[in-house]
Tab-separated table of C-alpha atoms and ligand atoms in Angstrom:
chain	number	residue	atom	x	y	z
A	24	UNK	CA	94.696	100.326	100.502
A	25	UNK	CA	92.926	99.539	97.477
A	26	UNK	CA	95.754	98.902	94.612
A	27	UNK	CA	99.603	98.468	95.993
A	28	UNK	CA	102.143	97.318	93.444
A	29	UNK	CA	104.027	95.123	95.409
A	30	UNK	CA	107.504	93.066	94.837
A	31	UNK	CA	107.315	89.992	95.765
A	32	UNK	CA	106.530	85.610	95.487
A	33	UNK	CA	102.797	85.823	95.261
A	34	UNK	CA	102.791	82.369	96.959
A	35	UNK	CA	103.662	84.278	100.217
A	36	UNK	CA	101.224	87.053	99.892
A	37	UNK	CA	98.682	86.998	103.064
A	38	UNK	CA	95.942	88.126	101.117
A	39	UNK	CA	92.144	86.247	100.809
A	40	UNK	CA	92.803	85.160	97.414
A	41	UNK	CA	95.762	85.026	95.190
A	42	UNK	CA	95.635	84.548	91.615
A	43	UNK	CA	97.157	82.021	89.451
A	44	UNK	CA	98.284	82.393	86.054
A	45	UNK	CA	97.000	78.752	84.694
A	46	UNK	CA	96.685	77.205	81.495
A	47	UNK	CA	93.173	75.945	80.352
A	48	UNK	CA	94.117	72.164	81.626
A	49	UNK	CA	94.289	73.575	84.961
A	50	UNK	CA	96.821	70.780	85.414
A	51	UNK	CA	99.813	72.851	86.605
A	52	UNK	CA	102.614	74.439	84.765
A	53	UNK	CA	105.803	76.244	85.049
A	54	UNK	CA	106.189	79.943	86.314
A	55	UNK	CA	103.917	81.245	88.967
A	56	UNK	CA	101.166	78.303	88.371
A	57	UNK	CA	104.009	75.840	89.445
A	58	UNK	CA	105.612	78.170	92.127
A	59	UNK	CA	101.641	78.158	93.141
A	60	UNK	CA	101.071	74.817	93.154
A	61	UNK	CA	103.910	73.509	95.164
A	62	UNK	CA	103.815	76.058	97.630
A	63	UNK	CA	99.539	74.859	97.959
A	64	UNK	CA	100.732	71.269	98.096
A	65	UNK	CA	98.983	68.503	96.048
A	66	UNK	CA	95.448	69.177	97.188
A	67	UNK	CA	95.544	71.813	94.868
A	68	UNK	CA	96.145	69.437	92.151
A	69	UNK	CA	93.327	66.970	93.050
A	70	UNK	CA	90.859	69.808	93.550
A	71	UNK	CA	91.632	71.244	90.286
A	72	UNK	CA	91.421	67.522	88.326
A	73	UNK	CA	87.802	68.493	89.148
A	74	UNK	CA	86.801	71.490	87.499
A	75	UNK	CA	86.847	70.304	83.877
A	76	UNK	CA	89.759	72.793	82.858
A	77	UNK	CA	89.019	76.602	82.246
A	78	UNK	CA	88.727	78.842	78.891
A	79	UNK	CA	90.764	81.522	78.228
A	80	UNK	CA	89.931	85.250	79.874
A	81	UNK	CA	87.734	82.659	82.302
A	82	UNK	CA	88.082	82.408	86.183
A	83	UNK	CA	87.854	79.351	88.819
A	84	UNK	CA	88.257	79.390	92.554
A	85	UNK	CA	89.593	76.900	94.345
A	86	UNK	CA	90.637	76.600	97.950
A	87	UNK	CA	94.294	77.494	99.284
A	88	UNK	CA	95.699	74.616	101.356
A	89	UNK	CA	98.871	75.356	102.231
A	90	UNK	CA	99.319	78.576	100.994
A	91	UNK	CA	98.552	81.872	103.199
A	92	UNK	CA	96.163	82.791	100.993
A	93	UNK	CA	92.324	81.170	101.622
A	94	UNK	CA	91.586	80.398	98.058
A	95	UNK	CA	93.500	80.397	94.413
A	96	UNK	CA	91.835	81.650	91.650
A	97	UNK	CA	92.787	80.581	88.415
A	98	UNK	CA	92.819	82.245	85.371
A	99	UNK	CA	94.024	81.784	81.725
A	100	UNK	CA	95.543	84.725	80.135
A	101	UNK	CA	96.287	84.937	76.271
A	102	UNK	CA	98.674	83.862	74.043
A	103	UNK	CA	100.612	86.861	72.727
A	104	UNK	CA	100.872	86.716	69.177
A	105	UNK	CA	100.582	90.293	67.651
A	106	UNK	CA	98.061	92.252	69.987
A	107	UNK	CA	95.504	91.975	67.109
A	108	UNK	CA	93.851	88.612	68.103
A	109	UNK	CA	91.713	90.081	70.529
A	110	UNK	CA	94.648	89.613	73.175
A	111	UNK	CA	93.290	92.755	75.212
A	112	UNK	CA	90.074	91.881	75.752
A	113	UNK	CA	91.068	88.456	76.798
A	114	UNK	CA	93.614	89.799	79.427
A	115	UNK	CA	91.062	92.386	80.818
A	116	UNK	CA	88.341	89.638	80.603
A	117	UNK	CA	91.286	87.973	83.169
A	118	UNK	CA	90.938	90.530	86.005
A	119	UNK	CA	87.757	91.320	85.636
A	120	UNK	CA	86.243	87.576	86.138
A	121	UNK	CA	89.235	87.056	88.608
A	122	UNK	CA	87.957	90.374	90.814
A	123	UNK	CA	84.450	89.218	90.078
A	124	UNK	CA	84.684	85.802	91.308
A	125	UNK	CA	86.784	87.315	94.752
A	126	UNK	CA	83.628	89.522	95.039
A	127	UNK	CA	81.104	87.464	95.214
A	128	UNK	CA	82.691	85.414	97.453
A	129	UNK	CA	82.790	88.522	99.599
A	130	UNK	CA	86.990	88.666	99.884
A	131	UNK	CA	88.628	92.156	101.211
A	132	UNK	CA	92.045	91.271	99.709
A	133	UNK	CA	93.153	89.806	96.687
A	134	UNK	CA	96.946	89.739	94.219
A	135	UNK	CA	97.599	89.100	91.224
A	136	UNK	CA	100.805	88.205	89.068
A	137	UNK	CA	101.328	89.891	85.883
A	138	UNK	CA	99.066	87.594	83.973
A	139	UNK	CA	100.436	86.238	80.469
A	140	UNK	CA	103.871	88.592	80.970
A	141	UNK	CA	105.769	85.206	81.242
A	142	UNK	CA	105.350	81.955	79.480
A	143	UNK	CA	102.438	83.861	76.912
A	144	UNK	CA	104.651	86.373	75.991
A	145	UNK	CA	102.266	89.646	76.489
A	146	UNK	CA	104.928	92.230	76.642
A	147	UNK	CA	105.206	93.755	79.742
A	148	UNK	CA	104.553	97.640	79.687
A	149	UNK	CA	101.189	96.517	78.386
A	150	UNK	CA	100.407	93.715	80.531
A	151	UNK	CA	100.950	96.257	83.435
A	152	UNK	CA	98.763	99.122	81.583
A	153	UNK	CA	96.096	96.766	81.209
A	154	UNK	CA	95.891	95.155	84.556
A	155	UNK	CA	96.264	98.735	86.456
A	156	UNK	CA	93.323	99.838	84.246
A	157	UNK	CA	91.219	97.069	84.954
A	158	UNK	CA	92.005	96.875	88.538
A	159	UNK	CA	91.148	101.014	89.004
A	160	UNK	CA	87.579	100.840	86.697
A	161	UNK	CA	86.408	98.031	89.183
A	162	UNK	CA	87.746	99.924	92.526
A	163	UNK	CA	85.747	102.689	91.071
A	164	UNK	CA	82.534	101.095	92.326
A	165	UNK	CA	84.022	98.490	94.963
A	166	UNK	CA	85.759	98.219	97.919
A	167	UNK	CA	88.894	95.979	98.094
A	168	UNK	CA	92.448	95.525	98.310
A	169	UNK	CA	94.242	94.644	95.214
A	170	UNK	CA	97.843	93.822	95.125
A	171	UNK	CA	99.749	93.437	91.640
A	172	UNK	CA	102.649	91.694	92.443
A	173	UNK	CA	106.161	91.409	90.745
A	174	UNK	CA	108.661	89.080	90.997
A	175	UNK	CA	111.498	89.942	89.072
A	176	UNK	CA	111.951	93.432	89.736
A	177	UNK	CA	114.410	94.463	86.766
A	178	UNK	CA	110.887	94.289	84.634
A	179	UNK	CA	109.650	97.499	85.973
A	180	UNK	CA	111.653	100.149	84.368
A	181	UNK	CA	109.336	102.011	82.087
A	182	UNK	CA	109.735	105.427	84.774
A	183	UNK	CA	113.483	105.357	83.856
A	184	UNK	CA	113.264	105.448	80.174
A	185	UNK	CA	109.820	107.129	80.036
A	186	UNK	CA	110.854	109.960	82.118
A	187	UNK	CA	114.521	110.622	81.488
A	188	UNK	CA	114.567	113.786	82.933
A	189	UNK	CA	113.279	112.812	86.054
A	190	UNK	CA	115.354	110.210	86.538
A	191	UNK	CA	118.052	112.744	86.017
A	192	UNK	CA	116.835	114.645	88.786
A	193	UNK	CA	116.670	111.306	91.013
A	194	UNK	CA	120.222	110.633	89.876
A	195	UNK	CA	121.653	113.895	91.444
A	196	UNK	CA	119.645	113.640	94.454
A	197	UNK	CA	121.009	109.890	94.868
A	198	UNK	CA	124.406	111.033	94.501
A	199	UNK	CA	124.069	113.633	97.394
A	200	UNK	CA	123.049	111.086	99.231
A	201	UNK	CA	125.028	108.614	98.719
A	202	UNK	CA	128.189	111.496	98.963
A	203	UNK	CA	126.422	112.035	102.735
A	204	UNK	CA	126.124	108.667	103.344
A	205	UNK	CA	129.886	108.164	102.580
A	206	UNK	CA	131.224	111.325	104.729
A	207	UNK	CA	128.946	110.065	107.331
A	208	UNK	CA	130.417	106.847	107.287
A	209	UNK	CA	133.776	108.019	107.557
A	210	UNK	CA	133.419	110.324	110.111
A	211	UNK	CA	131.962	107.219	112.024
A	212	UNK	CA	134.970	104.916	111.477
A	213	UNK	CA	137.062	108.068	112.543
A	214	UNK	CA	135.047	108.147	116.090
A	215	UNK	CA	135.216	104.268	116.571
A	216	UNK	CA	131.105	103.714	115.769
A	217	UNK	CA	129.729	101.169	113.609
A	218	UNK	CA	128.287	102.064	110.143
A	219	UNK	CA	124.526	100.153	111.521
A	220	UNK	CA	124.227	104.320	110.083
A	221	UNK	CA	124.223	103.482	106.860
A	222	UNK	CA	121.409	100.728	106.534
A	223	UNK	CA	118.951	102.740	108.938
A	224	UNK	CA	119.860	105.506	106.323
A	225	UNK	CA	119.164	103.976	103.454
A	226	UNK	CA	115.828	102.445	104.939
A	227	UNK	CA	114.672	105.338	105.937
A	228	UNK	CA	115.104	107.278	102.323
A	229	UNK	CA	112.719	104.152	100.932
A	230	UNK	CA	109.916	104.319	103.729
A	231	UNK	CA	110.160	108.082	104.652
A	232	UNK	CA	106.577	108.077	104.444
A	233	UNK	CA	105.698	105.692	106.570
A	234	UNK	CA	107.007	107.204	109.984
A	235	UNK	CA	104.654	109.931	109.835
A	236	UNK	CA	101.828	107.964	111.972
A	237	UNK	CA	98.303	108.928	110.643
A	238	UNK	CA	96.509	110.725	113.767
A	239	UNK	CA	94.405	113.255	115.604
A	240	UNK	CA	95.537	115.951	116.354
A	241	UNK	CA	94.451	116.920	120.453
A	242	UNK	CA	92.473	119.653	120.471
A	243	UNK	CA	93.526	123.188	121.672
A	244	UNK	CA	92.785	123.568	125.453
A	245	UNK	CA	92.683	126.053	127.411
A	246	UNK	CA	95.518	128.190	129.295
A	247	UNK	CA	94.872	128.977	132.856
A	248	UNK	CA	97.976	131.048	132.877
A	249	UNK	CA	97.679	134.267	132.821
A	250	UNK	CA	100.512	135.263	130.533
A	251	UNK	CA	99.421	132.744	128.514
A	252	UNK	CA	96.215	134.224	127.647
A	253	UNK	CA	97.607	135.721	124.046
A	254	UNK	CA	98.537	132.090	123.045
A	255	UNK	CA	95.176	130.754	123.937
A	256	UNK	CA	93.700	133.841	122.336
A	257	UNK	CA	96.026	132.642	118.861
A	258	UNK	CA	94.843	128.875	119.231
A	259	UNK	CA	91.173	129.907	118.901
A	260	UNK	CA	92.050	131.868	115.709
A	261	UNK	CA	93.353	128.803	114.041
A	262	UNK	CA	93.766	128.980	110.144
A	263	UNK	CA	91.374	127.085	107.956
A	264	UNK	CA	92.373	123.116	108.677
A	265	UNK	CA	93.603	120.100	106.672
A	266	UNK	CA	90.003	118.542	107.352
A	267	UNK	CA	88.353	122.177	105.996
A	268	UNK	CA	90.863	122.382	103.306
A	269	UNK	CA	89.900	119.056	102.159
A	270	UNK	CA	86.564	118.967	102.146
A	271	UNK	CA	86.315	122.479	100.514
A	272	UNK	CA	88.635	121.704	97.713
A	273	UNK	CA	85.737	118.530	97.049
A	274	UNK	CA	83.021	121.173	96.744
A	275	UNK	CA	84.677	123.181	94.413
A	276	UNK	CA	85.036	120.320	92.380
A	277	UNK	CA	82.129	119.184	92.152
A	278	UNK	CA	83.327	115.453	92.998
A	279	UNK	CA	81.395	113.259	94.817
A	280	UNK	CA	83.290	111.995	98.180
A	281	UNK	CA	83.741	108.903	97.162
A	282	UNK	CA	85.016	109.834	93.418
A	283	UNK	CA	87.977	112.084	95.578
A	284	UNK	CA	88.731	109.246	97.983
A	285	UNK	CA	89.014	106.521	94.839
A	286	UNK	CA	90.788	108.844	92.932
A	287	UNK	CA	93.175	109.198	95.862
A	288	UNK	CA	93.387	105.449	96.143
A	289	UNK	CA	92.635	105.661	99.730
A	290	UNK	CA	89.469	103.500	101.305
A	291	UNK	CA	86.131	104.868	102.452
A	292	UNK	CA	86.926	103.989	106.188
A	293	UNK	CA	90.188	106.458	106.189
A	294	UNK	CA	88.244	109.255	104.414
A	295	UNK	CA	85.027	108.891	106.872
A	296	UNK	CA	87.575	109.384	109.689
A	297	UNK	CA	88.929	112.527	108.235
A	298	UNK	CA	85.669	113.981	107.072
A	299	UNK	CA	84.542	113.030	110.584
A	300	UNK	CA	87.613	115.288	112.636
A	301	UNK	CA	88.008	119.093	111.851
A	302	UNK	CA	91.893	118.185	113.324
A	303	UNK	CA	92.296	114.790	111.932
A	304	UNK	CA	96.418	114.946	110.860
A	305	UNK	CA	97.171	112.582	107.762
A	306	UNK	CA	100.290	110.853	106.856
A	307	UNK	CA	102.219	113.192	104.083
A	308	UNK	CA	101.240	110.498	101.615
A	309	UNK	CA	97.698	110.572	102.373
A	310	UNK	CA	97.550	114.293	101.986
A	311	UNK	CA	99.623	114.355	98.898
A	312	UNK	CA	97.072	111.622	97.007
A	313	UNK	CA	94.092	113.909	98.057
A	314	UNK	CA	96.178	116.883	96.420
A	315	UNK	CA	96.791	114.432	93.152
A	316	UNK	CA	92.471	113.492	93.621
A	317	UNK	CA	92.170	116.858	93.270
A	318	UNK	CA	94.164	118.368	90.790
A	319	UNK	CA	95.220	120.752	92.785
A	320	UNK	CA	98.843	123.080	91.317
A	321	UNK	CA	101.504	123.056	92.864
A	322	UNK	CA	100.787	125.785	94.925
A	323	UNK	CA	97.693	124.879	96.513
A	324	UNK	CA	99.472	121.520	97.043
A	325	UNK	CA	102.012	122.955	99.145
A	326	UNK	CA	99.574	124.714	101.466
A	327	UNK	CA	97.145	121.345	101.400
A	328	UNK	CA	100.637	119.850	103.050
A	329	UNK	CA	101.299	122.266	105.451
A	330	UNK	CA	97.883	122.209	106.932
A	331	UNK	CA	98.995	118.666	107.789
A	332	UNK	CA	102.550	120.285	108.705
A	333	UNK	CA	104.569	119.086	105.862
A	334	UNK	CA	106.142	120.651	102.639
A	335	UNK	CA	107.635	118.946	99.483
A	336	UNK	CA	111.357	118.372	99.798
A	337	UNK	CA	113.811	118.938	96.590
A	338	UNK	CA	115.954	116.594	98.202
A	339	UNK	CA	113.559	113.671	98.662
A	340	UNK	CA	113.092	111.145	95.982
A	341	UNK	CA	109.280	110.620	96.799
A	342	UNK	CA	108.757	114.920	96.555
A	343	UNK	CA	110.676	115.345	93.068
A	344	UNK	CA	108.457	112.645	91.295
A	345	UNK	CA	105.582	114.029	92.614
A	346	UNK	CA	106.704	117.551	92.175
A	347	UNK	CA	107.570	116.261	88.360
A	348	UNK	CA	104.235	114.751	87.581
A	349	UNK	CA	102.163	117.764	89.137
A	350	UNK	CA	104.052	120.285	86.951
A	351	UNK	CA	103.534	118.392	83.787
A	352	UNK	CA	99.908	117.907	84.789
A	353	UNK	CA	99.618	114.424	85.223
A	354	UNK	CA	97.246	113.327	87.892
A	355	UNK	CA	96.618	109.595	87.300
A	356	UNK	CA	97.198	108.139	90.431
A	357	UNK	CA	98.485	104.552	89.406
A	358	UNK	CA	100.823	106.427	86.929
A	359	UNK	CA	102.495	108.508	89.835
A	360	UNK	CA	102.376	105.649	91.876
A	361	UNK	CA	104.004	103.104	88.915
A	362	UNK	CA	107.000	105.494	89.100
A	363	UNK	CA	106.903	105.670	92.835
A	364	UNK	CA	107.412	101.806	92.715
A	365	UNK	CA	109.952	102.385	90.349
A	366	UNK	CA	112.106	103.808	92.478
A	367	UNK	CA	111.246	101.921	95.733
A	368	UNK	CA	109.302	104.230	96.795
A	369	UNK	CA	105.955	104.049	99.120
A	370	UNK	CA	103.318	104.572	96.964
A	371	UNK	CA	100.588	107.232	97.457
A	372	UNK	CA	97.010	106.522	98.887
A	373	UNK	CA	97.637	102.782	99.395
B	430	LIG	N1	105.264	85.217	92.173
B	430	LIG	C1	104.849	86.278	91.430
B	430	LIG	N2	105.034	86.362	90.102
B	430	LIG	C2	105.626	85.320	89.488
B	430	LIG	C3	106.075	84.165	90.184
B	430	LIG	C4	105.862	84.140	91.598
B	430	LIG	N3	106.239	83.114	92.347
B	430	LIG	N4	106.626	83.308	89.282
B	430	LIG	C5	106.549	83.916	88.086
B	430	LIG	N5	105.957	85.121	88.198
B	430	LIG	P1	103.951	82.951	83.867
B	430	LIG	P2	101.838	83.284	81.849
B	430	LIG	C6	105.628	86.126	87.173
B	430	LIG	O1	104.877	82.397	82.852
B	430	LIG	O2	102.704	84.171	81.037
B	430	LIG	C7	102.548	78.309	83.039
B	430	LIG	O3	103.310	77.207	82.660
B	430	LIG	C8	106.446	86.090	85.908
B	430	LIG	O4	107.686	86.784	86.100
B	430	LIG	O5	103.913	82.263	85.169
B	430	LIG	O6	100.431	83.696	82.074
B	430	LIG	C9	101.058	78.048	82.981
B	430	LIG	O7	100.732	76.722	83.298
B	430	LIG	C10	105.531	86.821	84.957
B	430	LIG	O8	105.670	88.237	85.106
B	430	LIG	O9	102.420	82.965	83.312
B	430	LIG	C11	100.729	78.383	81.551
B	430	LIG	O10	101.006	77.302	80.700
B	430	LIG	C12	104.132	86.453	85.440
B	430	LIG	O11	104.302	85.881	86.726
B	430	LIG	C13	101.666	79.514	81.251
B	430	LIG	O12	102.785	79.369	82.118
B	430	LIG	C14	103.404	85.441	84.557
B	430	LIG	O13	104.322	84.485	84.049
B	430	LIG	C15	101.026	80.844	81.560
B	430	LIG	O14	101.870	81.872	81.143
């Protein structure tokens, strides 16, 4: 799972390290440093009264206390002023001294708040852009999980107004749902059931893709029946699989498999497994970020899918943004996967 963009209060995030927005006292603050440090409990405080403060775009670790999370590392992001005082750089130095320090202390698992997009006044769109890009150079050559966590959720709405005519399409599919939803609900009351309908509904349009359990698929065996023999004789005559697909579509590219599976946002463990079964079946979002990896059309999409027995829905919020993005050519993973978020939707790869 290497980068998940996640809603949530960072202090409960069960991750190796979270990361605190500080100021260069390292005394405490408002926003998420104080959420941080009363959630860590004063410990944090007298640990910190050590370190002798921190510069700005610098990183220190401390340890976690109370908090889930094993250690805190502290970071100062920018002032915002008018992005030309070197602002950027700062922000990226941020992450990049942040992810460095979790490395070397050999962490899997690490999340970050949206450093400087509170108190410091980076505006948001950019704060987002520049910790996504950040976080995806450094999973180019490493191996973690990165969570970027929000806690205000109305910030994140750049897929509705940079993508009005998706959101368009979202809107009608909503409404169909939501007209279904209402018959369905009706039609309940009529027989004398409860509407417990409704919320499984509406939980299962936001996590479609997660009921789809990753597995193997058994292996054809053989009939002993007799009048079975022209089935057996179709299961040896099996089309090209998901596995074959895959790992032909990386030759053709000319990607490395590691550059495919990063691309994908997917780990190396997952992809070894795949590579490793001619059968293996993937979840519908795993086989969808391969298909975004690899640039495949929207064509050679749809058959990727159904070699893992799925298809893209016109009716399902997840298909129509990816649909959208394919057609206009856009294969940046974290973009797909901001708008995916957007719209509470599970995100691909991760
Ligand atoms: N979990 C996740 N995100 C949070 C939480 C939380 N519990 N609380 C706030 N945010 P800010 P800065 C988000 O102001 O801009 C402090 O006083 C918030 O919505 O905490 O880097 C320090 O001591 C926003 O998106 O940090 C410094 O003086 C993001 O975290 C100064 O503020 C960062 O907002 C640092 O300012």
């Amino acid at each position: 799972m290497p980068l998940t963009l996640v809603r949530n209060d960072i202090t409960k995030m069960d991750t190796d390290a979270i990361v605190n927005a500080a100021n260069e006292s390292l005394l405490g603050g408002g926003g998420v440093d104080g959420a941080i440090h009363r959630a860590a409990g004063p410990e944090l405080l007298s640990e910190c009264k050590t370190l002798g403060g921190c510069k700005t775009g610098e990183a220190k670790v401390t340890k976690g206390y109370r908090l889930k999370a094993r250690y805190v590392i502290h970071t100062v992001g920018p002032v915002y002023r008018d992005g030309k005082h070197g602002e950027e750089a700062l922000l990226s130095s941020c992450y990049t001294n942040s992810l460095k320090a979790a490395a070397d202390l050999g962490l899997t698992s690490i999340s970050f708040p949206l450093i400087s997009a509170g108190a410091y006044g980076y505006p948001e769109q950019e704060a987002i852009r520049v910790a996504v890009k950040v976080i995806s150079d450094f999973l180019e050559t490493r191996e973690m999980d990165v969570y970027l966590v929000f806690f205000i959720s109305s910030i994140f709405q750049k897929s509705h107004e940079q993508y009005p005519e998706l959101a368009e399409k979202i809107e009608r599919i909503s409404l169909t749902e939501e007209k279904a939803v209402l018959s369905e609900t009706k039609r309940r009351k009529a027989a004398g059931k409860n509407s417990f309908f409704v919320y499984n509904a509406m939980l299962s349009g936001a996590h479609a893709f997660r009921e789809d359990a990753e597995q193997a698929e058994p292996l054809p065996t053989a009939c002993a029946e007799a009048d079975s023999a022209d089935l057996a004789s179709r299961l040896k005559e099996l089309d090209e699989s998901f596995t074959e697909m895959l790992l032909r579509k990386i030759d053709e590219s000319g990607m490395k498999d590691s550059e495919c599976y990063k691309k994908a946002n997917l780990d190396r463990k997952l992809f070894s497994k795949i590579r490793s079964n001619t059968h293996y079946r993937p979840k519908k979002n795993t086989a969808l970020a391969f298909a975004i990896a690899l640039r495949l059309s929207l064509a050679e999409t749809e058959e990727l899918l159904k070699k893992a027995g799925f298809a893209l829905s016109e009716s399902n919020v997840s298909d129509v943004i990816i649909r959208y993005f394919i057609e206009k050519g856009v294969y940046d993973i974290f973009e797909i996967n901001e708008a995916l978020f957007d719209y509470d939707q599970v995100q691909l790869g991760a």
